[in-house]
């Protein structure tokens, strides 16, 4: 009887460990699903405007020539900042510490300091 009781105690402890591992895996799975969903939204948003923007950008560039390409370079700096701000507001880190990871706990001070520069 004592052997059976100790064996049941070990099985119960192993079952508790498996239960904790299962819980961790479920949480990771949910986190990855959310991140995947966010990335799909970003990819969808990025691919749709790119096709339209490229077609619109090719026509004026041919008509206007090289004279107006210098202002376009300065506009890309603002566009880059806007893209980073959009990514941050969609829930992703833009700081050098966690770049590209999904923000799980609200605002990141590193990202906010980067945006304020």
PDB file of N, CA and C in Angstrom, residues 21-108:
ATOM      1  N   UNK A  21       2.958  22.992 -17.941  1.00  0.00           N
ATOM      2  CA  UNK A  21       3.553  23.079 -19.275  1.00  0.00           C
ATOM      3  C   UNK A  21       2.464  23.307 -20.328  1.00  0.00           C
ATOM      4  N   UNK A  22       1.341  22.614 -20.191  1.00  0.00           N
ATOM      5  CA  UNK A  22       0.220  22.774 -21.106  1.00  0.00           C
ATOM      6  C   UNK A  22      -0.297  24.207 -21.062  1.00  0.00           C
ATOM      7  N   UNK A  23      -0.391  24.774 -19.868  1.00  0.00           N
ATOM      8  CA  UNK A  23      -0.854  26.157 -19.725  1.00  0.00           C
ATOM      9  C   UNK A  23       0.112  27.125 -20.409  1.00  0.00           C
ATOM     10  N   UNK A  24       1.416  26.913 -20.225  1.00  0.00           N
ATOM     11  CA  UNK A  24       2.413  27.770 -20.875  1.00  0.00           C
ATOM     12  C   UNK A  24       2.305  27.687 -22.392  1.00  0.00           C
ATOM     13  N   UNK A  25       2.124  26.467 -22.899  1.00  0.00           N
ATOM     14  CA  UNK A  25       2.006  26.293 -24.348  1.00  0.00           C
ATOM     15  C   UNK A  25       0.755  26.963 -24.902  1.00  0.00           C
ATOM     16  N   UNK A  26      -0.354  26.871 -24.171  1.00  0.00           N
ATOM     17  CA  UNK A  26      -1.577  27.543 -24.610  1.00  0.00           C
ATOM     18  C   UNK A  26      -1.395  29.059 -24.635  1.00  0.00           C
ATOM     19  N   UNK A  27      -0.731  29.616 -23.619  1.00  0.00           N
ATOM     20  CA  UNK A  27      -0.495  31.060 -23.583  1.00  0.00           C
ATOM     21  C   UNK A  27       0.409  31.492 -24.735  1.00  0.00           C
ATOM     22  N   UNK A  28       1.469  30.703 -25.000  1.00  0.00           N
ATOM     23  CA  UNK A  28       2.362  31.033 -26.106  1.00  0.00           C
ATOM     24  C   UNK A  28       1.629  30.939 -27.441  1.00  0.00           C
ATOM     25  N   UNK A  29       0.795  29.923 -27.588  1.00  0.00           N
ATOM     26  CA  UNK A  29       0.012  29.760 -28.809  1.00  0.00           C
ATOM     27  C   UNK A  29      -0.900  30.956 -29.028  1.00  0.00           C
ATOM     28  N   UNK A  30      -1.566  31.412 -27.989  1.00  0.00           N
ATOM     29  CA  UNK A  30      -2.459  32.561 -28.108  1.00  0.00           C
ATOM     30  C   UNK A  30      -1.676  33.823 -28.470  1.00  0.00           C
ATOM     31  N   UNK A  31      -0.519  34.006 -27.823  1.00  0.00           N
ATOM     32  CA  UNK A  31       0.320  35.169 -28.121  1.00  0.00           C
ATOM     33  C   UNK A  31       0.765  35.143 -29.584  1.00  0.00           C
ATOM     34  N   UNK A  32       1.163  33.967 -30.062  1.00  0.00           N
ATOM     35  CA  UNK A  32       1.606  33.849 -31.449  1.00  0.00           C
ATOM     36  C   UNK A  32       0.450  34.050 -32.432  1.00  0.00           C
ATOM     37  N   UNK A  33      -0.747  33.615 -32.070  1.00  0.00           N
ATOM     38  CA  UNK A  33      -1.907  33.861 -32.926  1.00  0.00           C
ATOM     39  C   UNK A  33      -2.189  35.350 -33.060  1.00  0.00           C
ATOM     40  N   UNK A  34      -2.123  36.061 -31.935  1.00  0.00           N
ATOM     41  CA  UNK A  34      -2.361  37.509 -31.962  1.00  0.00           C
ATOM     42  C   UNK A  34      -1.299  38.197 -32.809  1.00  0.00           C
ATOM     43  N   UNK A  35      -0.029  37.813 -32.597  1.00  0.00           N
ATOM     44  CA  UNK A  35       1.057  38.414 -33.366  1.00  0.00           C
ATOM     45  C   UNK A  35       0.904  38.107 -34.854  1.00  0.00           C
ATOM     46  N   UNK A  36       0.537  36.882 -35.179  1.00  0.00           N
ATOM     47  CA  UNK A  36       0.323  36.499 -36.567  1.00  0.00           C
ATOM     48  C   UNK A  36      -0.806  37.306 -37.190  1.00  0.00           C
ATOM     49  N   UNK A  37      -1.874  37.486 -36.440  1.00  0.00           N
ATOM     50  CA  UNK A  37      -3.016  38.265 -36.928  1.00  0.00           C
ATOM     51  C   UNK A  37      -2.605  39.714 -37.200  1.00  0.00           C
ATOM     52  N   UNK A  38      -1.834  40.294 -36.268  1.00  0.00           N
ATOM     53  CA  UNK A  38      -1.358  41.666 -36.454  1.00  0.00           C
ATOM     54  C   UNK A  38      -0.456  41.766 -37.689  1.00  0.00           C
ATOM     55  N   UNK A  39       0.434  40.791 -37.851  1.00  0.00           N
ATOM     56  CA  UNK A  39       1.340  40.814 -39.003  1.00  0.00           C
ATOM     57  C   UNK A  39       0.587  40.655 -40.319  1.00  0.00           C
ATOM     58  N   UNK A  40      -0.468  39.841 -40.317  1.00  0.00           N
ATOM     59  CA  UNK A  40      -1.274  39.700 -41.531  1.00  0.00           C
ATOM     60  C   UNK A  40      -1.959  41.022 -41.887  1.00  0.00           C
ATOM     61  N   UNK A  41      -2.460  41.730 -40.863  1.00  0.00           N
ATOM     62  CA  UNK A  41      -3.092  43.035 -41.114  1.00  0.00           C
ATOM     63  C   UNK A  41      -2.086  44.015 -41.694  1.00  0.00           C
ATOM     64  N   UNK A  42      -0.890  44.033 -41.110  1.00  0.00           N
ATOM     65  CA  UNK A  42       0.153  44.947 -41.596  1.00  0.00           C
ATOM     66  C   UNK A  42       0.540  44.581 -43.015  1.00  0.00           C
ATOM     67  N   UNK A  43       0.724  43.305 -43.280  1.00  0.00           N
ATOM     68  CA  UNK A  43       1.096  42.864 -44.620  1.00  0.00           C
ATOM     69  C   UNK A  43       0.022  43.220 -45.641  1.00  0.00           C
ATOM     70  N   UNK A  44      -1.233  43.024 -45.264  1.00  0.00           N
ATOM     71  CA  UNK A  44      -2.333  43.354 -46.164  1.00  0.00           C
ATOM     72  C   UNK A  44      -2.354  44.844 -46.460  1.00  0.00           C
ATOM     73  N   UNK A  45      -2.159  45.659 -45.399  1.00  0.00           N
ATOM     74  CA  UNK A  45      -2.153  47.116 -45.569  1.00  0.00           C
ATOM     75  C   UNK A  45      -0.974  47.572 -46.404  1.00  0.00           C
ATOM     76  N   UNK A  46       0.179  46.917 -46.221  1.00  0.00           N
ATOM     77  CA  UNK A  46       1.380  47.317 -46.948  1.00  0.00           C
ATOM     78  C   UNK A  46       1.323  46.918 -48.414  1.00  0.00           C
ATOM     79  N   UNK A  47       0.740  45.769 -48.711  1.00  0.00           N
ATOM     80  CA  UNK A  47       0.739  45.312 -50.105  1.00  0.00           C
ATOM     81  C   UNK A  47      -0.295  46.035 -50.954  1.00  0.00           C
ATOM     82  N   UNK A  48      -1.437  46.378 -50.403  1.00  0.00           N
ATOM     83  CA  UNK A  48      -2.459  47.078 -51.187  1.00  0.00           C
ATOM     84  C   UNK A  48      -2.021  48.479 -51.591  1.00  0.00           C
ATOM     85  N   UNK A  49      -1.576  49.338 -50.670  1.00  0.00           N
ATOM     86  CA  UNK A  49      -1.171  50.684 -51.083  1.00  0.00           C
ATOM     87  C   UNK A  49       0.095  50.703 -51.937  1.00  0.00           C
ATOM     88  N   UNK A  50       0.968  49.717 -51.778  1.00  0.00           N
ATOM     89  CA  UNK A  50       2.215  49.716 -52.541  1.00  0.00           C
ATOM     90  C   UNK A  50       1.927  49.610 -54.023  1.00  0.00           C
ATOM     91  N   UNK A  51       1.029  48.733 -54.411  1.00  0.00           N
ATOM     92  CA  UNK A  51       0.710  48.578 -55.830  1.00  0.00           C
ATOM     93  C   UNK A  51       0.116  49.863 -56.389  1.00  0.00           C
ATOM     94  N   UNK A  52      -0.791  50.488 -55.656  1.00  0.00           N
ATOM     95  CA  UNK A  52      -1.411  51.732 -56.102  1.00  0.00           C
ATOM     96  C   UNK A  52      -0.385  52.863 -56.100  1.00  0.00           C
ATOM     97  N   UNK A  53       0.437  52.936 -55.057  1.00  0.00           N
ATOM     98  CA  UNK A  53       1.434  54.007 -54.939  1.00  0.00           C
ATOM     99  C   UNK A  53       2.479  53.894 -56.030  1.00  0.00           C
ATOM    100  N   UNK A  54       2.931  52.678 -56.348  1.00  0.00           N
ATOM    101  CA  UNK A  54       3.941  52.514 -57.385  1.00  0.00           C
ATOM    102  C   UNK A  54       3.411  52.957 -58.743  1.00  0.00           C
ATOM    103  N   UNK A  55       2.178  52.622 -59.048  1.00  0.00           N
ATOM    104  CA  UNK A  55       1.605  53.048 -60.324  1.00  0.00           C
ATOM    105  C   UNK A  55       1.477  54.561 -60.383  1.00  0.00           C
ATOM    106  N   UNK A  56       1.051  55.170 -59.294  1.00  0.00           N
ATOM    107  CA  UNK A  56       0.897  56.622 -59.265  1.00  0.00           C
ATOM    108  C   UNK A  56       2.247  57.317 -59.273  1.00  0.00           C
ATOM    109  N   UNK A  57       3.245  56.721 -58.653  1.00  0.00           N
ATOM    110  CA  UNK A  57       4.562  57.351 -58.577  1.00  0.00           C
ATOM    111  C   UNK A  57       5.309  57.251 -59.902  1.00  0.00           C
ATOM    112  N   UNK A  58       5.081  56.205 -60.663  1.00  0.00           N
ATOM    113  CA  UNK A  58       5.793  56.043 -61.925  1.00  0.00           C
ATOM    114  C   UNK A  58       5.362  57.075 -62.960  1.00  0.00           C
ATOM    115  N   UNK A  59       4.107  57.390 -63.035  1.00  0.00           N
ATOM    116  CA  UNK A  59       3.618  58.331 -64.034  1.00  0.00           C
ATOM    117  C   UNK A  59       4.170  59.740 -63.823  1.00  0.00           C
ATOM    118  N   UNK A  60       4.088  60.332 -62.615  1.00  0.00           N
ATOM    119  CA  UNK A  60       4.635  61.671 -62.445  1.00  0.00           C
ATOM    120  C   UNK A  60       6.152  61.719 -62.561  1.00  0.00           C
ATOM    121  N   UNK A  61       6.845  60.674 -62.171  1.00  0.00           N
ATOM    122  CA  UNK A  61       8.306  60.672 -62.238  1.00  0.00           C
ATOM    123  C   UNK A  61       8.765  60.750 -63.683  1.00  0.00           C
ATOM    124  N   UNK A  62       8.087  60.086 -64.574  1.00  0.00           N
ATOM    125  CA  UNK A  62       8.455  60.122 -65.986  1.00  0.00           C
ATOM    126  C   UNK A  62       8.152  61.504 -66.557  1.00  0.00           C
ATOM    127  N   UNK A  63       7.044  62.087 -66.179  1.00  0.00           N
ATOM    128  CA  UNK A  63       6.631  63.376 -66.723  1.00  0.00           C
ATOM    129  C   UNK A  63       7.472  64.522 -66.185  1.00  0.00           C
ATOM    130  N   UNK A  64       7.846  64.477 -64.913  1.00  0.00           N
ATOM    131  CA  UNK A  64       8.525  65.601 -64.289  1.00  0.00           C
ATOM    132  C   UNK A  64      10.037  65.536 -64.415  1.00  0.00           C
ATOM    133  N   UNK A  65      10.597  64.345 -64.607  1.00  0.00           N
ATOM    134  CA  UNK A  65      12.032  64.228 -64.755  1.00  0.00           C
ATOM    135  C   UNK A  65      12.733  64.188 -63.407  1.00  0.00           C
ATOM    136  N   UNK A  66      14.039  64.458 -63.427  1.00  0.00           N
ATOM    137  CA  UNK A  66      14.860  64.354 -62.225  1.00  0.00           C
ATOM    138  C   UNK A  66      14.857  65.622 -61.388  1.00  0.00           C
ATOM    139  N   UNK A  67      14.242  66.680 -61.832  1.00  0.00           N
ATOM    140  CA  UNK A  67      14.299  67.963 -61.133  1.00  0.00           C
ATOM    141  C   UNK A  67      13.624  67.911 -59.774  1.00  0.00           C
ATOM    142  N   UNK A  68      12.601  67.098 -59.615  1.00  0.00           N
ATOM    143  CA  UNK A  68      11.855  67.085 -58.359  1.00  0.00           C
ATOM    144  C   UNK A  68      12.152  65.868 -57.499  1.00  0.00           C
ATOM    145  N   UNK A  69      13.224  65.153 -57.727  1.00  0.00           N
ATOM    146  CA  UNK A  69      13.529  63.986 -56.918  1.00  0.00           C
ATOM    147  C   UNK A  69      14.175  64.355 -55.595  1.00  0.00           C
ATOM    148  N   UNK A  70      14.811  65.481 -55.455  1.00  0.00           N
ATOM    149  CA  UNK A  70      15.430  65.893 -54.194  1.00  0.00           C
ATOM    150  C   UNK A  70      14.390  66.125 -53.100  1.00  0.00           C
ATOM    151  N   UNK A  71      13.265  66.809 -53.338  1.00  0.00           N
ATOM    152  CA  UNK A  71      12.262  66.943 -52.288  1.00  0.00           C
ATOM    153  C   UNK A  71      11.650  65.612 -51.878  1.00  0.00           C
ATOM    154  N   UNK A  72      11.597  64.650 -52.772  1.00  0.00           N
ATOM    155  CA  UNK A  72      11.036  63.348 -52.419  1.00  0.00           C
ATOM    156  C   UNK A  72      11.906  62.653 -51.382  1.00  0.00           C
ATOM    157  N   UNK A  73      13.226  62.879 -51.423  1.00  0.00           N
ATOM    158  CA  UNK A  73      14.114  62.264 -50.442  1.00  0.00           C
ATOM    159  C   UNK A  73      13.847  62.812 -49.048  1.00  0.00           C
ATOM    160  N   UNK A  74      13.565  64.102 -48.920  1.00  0.00           N
ATOM    161  CA  UNK A  74      13.276  64.667 -47.605  1.00  0.00           C
ATOM    162  C   UNK A  74      11.911  64.229 -47.099  1.00  0.00           C
ATOM    163  N   UNK A  75      10.981  63.937 -48.015  1.00  0.00           N
ATOM    164  CA  UNK A  75       9.661  63.468 -47.610  1.00  0.00           C
ATOM    165  C   UNK A  75       9.729  62.052 -47.063  1.00  0.00           C
ATOM    166  N   UNK A  76      10.724  61.252 -47.533  1.00  0.00           N
ATOM    167  CA  UNK A  76      10.817  59.868 -47.069  1.00  0.00           C
ATOM    168  C   UNK A  76      11.198  59.790 -45.599  1.00  0.00           C
ATOM    169  N   UNK A  77      11.886  60.795 -45.064  1.00  0.00           N
ATOM    170  CA  UNK A  77      12.221  60.803 -43.641  1.00  0.00           C
ATOM    171  C   UNK A  77      10.950  60.898 -42.816  1.00  0.00           C
ATOM    172  N   UNK A  78      10.048  61.778 -43.164  1.00  0.00           N
ATOM    173  CA  UNK A  78       8.774  61.894 -42.470  1.00  0.00           C
ATOM    174  C   UNK A  78       7.926  60.648 -42.649  1.00  0.00           C
ATOM    175  N   UNK A  79       8.017  60.056 -43.816  1.00  0.00           N
ATOM    176  CA  UNK A  79       7.253  58.841 -44.089  1.00  0.00           C
ATOM    177  C   UNK A  79       7.765  57.686 -43.234  1.00  0.00           C
ATOM    178  N   UNK A  80       9.067  57.602 -43.050  1.00  0.00           N
ATOM    179  CA  UNK A  80       9.651  56.562 -42.192  1.00  0.00           C
ATOM    180  C   UNK A  80       9.200  56.712 -40.761  1.00  0.00           C
ATOM    181  N   UNK A  81       9.192  57.949 -40.286  1.00  0.00           N
ATOM    182  CA  UNK A  81       8.720  58.210 -38.920  1.00  0.00           C
ATOM    183  C   UNK A  81       7.253  57.827 -38.787  1.00  0.00           C
ATOM    184  N   UNK A  82       6.457  58.173 -39.784  1.00  0.00           N
ATOM    185  CA  UNK A  82       5.031  57.825 -39.755  1.00  0.00           C
ATOM    186  C   UNK A  82       4.834  56.310 -39.733  1.00  0.00           C
ATOM    187  N   UNK A  83       5.644  55.594 -40.510  1.00  0.00           N
ATOM    188  CA  UNK A  83       5.540  54.131 -40.527  1.00  0.00           C
ATOM    189  C   UNK A  83       5.884  53.541 -39.162  1.00  0.00           C
ATOM    190  N   UNK A  84       6.938  54.062 -38.517  1.00  0.00           N
ATOM    191  CA  UNK A  84       7.310  53.568 -37.187  1.00  0.00           C
ATOM    192  C   UNK A  84       6.225  53.881 -36.165  1.00  0.00           C
ATOM    193  N   UNK A  85       5.666  55.067 -36.240  1.00  0.00           N
ATOM    194  CA  UNK A  85       4.600  55.437 -35.309  1.00  0.00           C
ATOM    195  C   UNK A  85       3.380  54.553 -35.529  1.00  0.00           C
ATOM    196  N   UNK A  86       3.069  54.258 -36.773  1.00  0.00           N
ATOM    197  CA  UNK A  86       1.932  53.383 -37.069  1.00  0.00           C
ATOM    198  C   UNK A  86       2.176  51.982 -36.522  1.00  0.00           C
ATOM    199  N   UNK A  87       3.392  51.455 -36.722  1.00  0.00           N
ATOM    200  CA  UNK A  87       3.721  50.137 -36.182  1.00  0.00           C
ATOM    201  C   UNK A  87       3.597  50.109 -34.667  1.00  0.00           C
ATOM    202  N   UNK A  88       4.056  51.179 -34.012  1.00  0.00           N
ATOM    203  CA  UNK A  88       3.970  51.230 -32.558  1.00  0.00           C
ATOM    204  C   UNK A  88       2.511  51.231 -32.111  1.00  0.00           C
ATOM    205  N   UNK A  89       1.686  52.001 -32.787  1.00  0.00           N
ATOM    206  CA  UNK A  89       0.269  52.073 -32.407  1.00  0.00           C
ATOM    207  C   UNK A  89      -0.484  50.781 -32.743  1.00  0.00           C
ATOM    208  N   UNK A  90       0.056  49.978 -33.650  1.00  0.00           N
ATOM    209  CA  UNK A  90      -0.548  48.681 -33.954  1.00  0.00           C
ATOM    210  C   UNK A  90      -0.149  47.624 -32.932  1.00  0.00           C
ATOM    211  N   UNK A  91       0.771  47.977 -32.031  1.00  0.00           N
ATOM    212  CA  UNK A  91       1.105  47.051 -30.954  1.00  0.00           C
ATOM    213  C   UNK A  91       2.472  46.406 -31.060  1.00  0.00           C
ATOM    214  N   UNK A  92       3.357  46.936 -31.891  1.00  0.00           N
ATOM    215  CA  UNK A  92       4.685  46.362 -32.040  1.00  0.00           C
ATOM    216  C   UNK A  92       5.745  47.297 -31.459  1.00  0.00           C
ATOM    217  N   UNK A  93       6.844  46.687 -30.992  1.00  0.00           N
ATOM    218  CA  UNK A  93       7.975  47.486 -30.505  1.00  0.00           C
ATOM    219  C   UNK A  93       8.733  48.063 -31.691  1.00  0.00           C
ATOM    220  N   UNK A  94       9.218  49.303 -31.531  1.00  0.00           N
ATOM    221  CA  UNK A  94      10.055  49.922 -32.561  1.00  0.00           C
ATOM    222  C   UNK A  94      11.414  50.297 -31.989  1.00  0.00           C
ATOM    223  N   UNK A  95      11.629  49.999 -30.714  1.00  0.00           N
ATOM    224  CA  UNK A  95      12.911  50.302 -30.072  1.00  0.00           C
ATOM    225  C   UNK A  95      13.946  49.243 -30.454  1.00  0.00           C
ATOM    226  N   UNK A  96      15.218  49.590 -30.237  1.00  0.00           N
ATOM    227  CA  UNK A  96      16.276  48.649 -30.591  1.00  0.00           C
ATOM    228  C   UNK A  96      16.347  47.456 -29.646  1.00  0.00           C
ATOM    229  N   UNK A  97      15.682  47.511 -28.499  1.00  0.00           N
ATOM    230  CA  UNK A  97      15.729  46.424 -27.534  1.00  0.00           C
ATOM    231  C   UNK A  97      14.814  45.271 -27.954  1.00  0.00           C
ATOM    232  N   UNK A  98      13.582  45.576 -28.347  1.00  0.00           N
ATOM    233  CA  UNK A  98      12.590  44.543 -28.671  1.00  0.00           C
ATOM    234  C   UNK A  98      11.994  44.725 -30.060  1.00  0.00           C
ATOM    235  N   UNK A  99      12.715  45.304 -30.990  1.00  0.00           N
ATOM    236  CA  UNK A  99      12.172  45.677 -32.294  1.00  0.00           C
ATOM    237  C   UNK A  99      11.408  44.528 -32.944  1.00  0.00           C
ATOM    238  N   UNK A 100      10.167  44.806 -33.355  1.00  0.00           N
ATOM    239  CA  UNK A 100       9.350  43.846 -34.075  1.00  0.00           C
ATOM    240  C   UNK A 100       8.541  42.907 -33.210  1.00  0.00           C
ATOM    241  N   UNK A 101       8.836  42.873 -31.913  1.00  0.00           N
ATOM    242  CA  UNK A 101       8.060  41.992 -31.028  1.00  0.00           C
ATOM    243  C   UNK A 101       6.735  42.662 -30.675  1.00  0.00           C
ATOM    244  N   UNK A 102       5.756  41.847 -30.390  1.00  0.00           N
ATOM    245  CA  UNK A 102       4.438  42.331 -30.008  1.00  0.00           C
ATOM    246  C   UNK A 102       4.505  42.909 -28.596  1.00  0.00           C
ATOM    247  N   UNK A 103       3.960  44.119 -28.409  1.00  0.00           N
ATOM    248  CA  UNK A 103       3.914  44.714 -27.069  1.00  0.00           C
ATOM    249  C   UNK A 103       2.782  44.067 -26.298  1.00  0.00           C
ATOM    250  N   UNK A 104       3.103  43.474 -25.156  1.00  0.00           N
ATOM    251  CA  UNK A 104       2.096  42.759 -24.381  1.00  0.00           C
ATOM    252  C   UNK A 104       1.649  43.556 -23.150  1.00  0.00           C
ATOM    253  N   UNK A 105       2.469  44.453 -22.654  1.00  0.00           N
ATOM    254  CA  UNK A 105       2.188  45.116 -21.380  1.00  0.00           C
ATOM    255  C   UNK A 105       2.060  46.627 -21.505  1.00  0.00           C
ATOM    256  N   UNK A 106       1.350  47.105 -22.484  1.00  0.00           N
ATOM    257  CA  UNK A 106       1.133  48.541 -22.597  1.00  0.00           C
ATOM    258  C   UNK A 106       2.285  49.247 -23.287  1.00  0.00           C
ATOM    259  N   UNK A 107       2.521  50.497 -22.875  1.00  0.00           N
ATOM    260  CA  UNK A 107       3.533  51.325 -23.519  1.00  0.00           C
ATOM    261  C   UNK A 107       4.945  50.912 -23.128  1.00  0.00           C
ATOM    262  N   UNK A 108       5.878  51.110 -24.049  1.00  0.00           N
ATOM    263  CA  UNK A 108       7.295  50.819 -23.828  1.00  0.00           C
ATOM    264  C   UNK A 108       8.035  52.153 -23.755  1.00  0.00           C
TER     265      UNK A 108
END
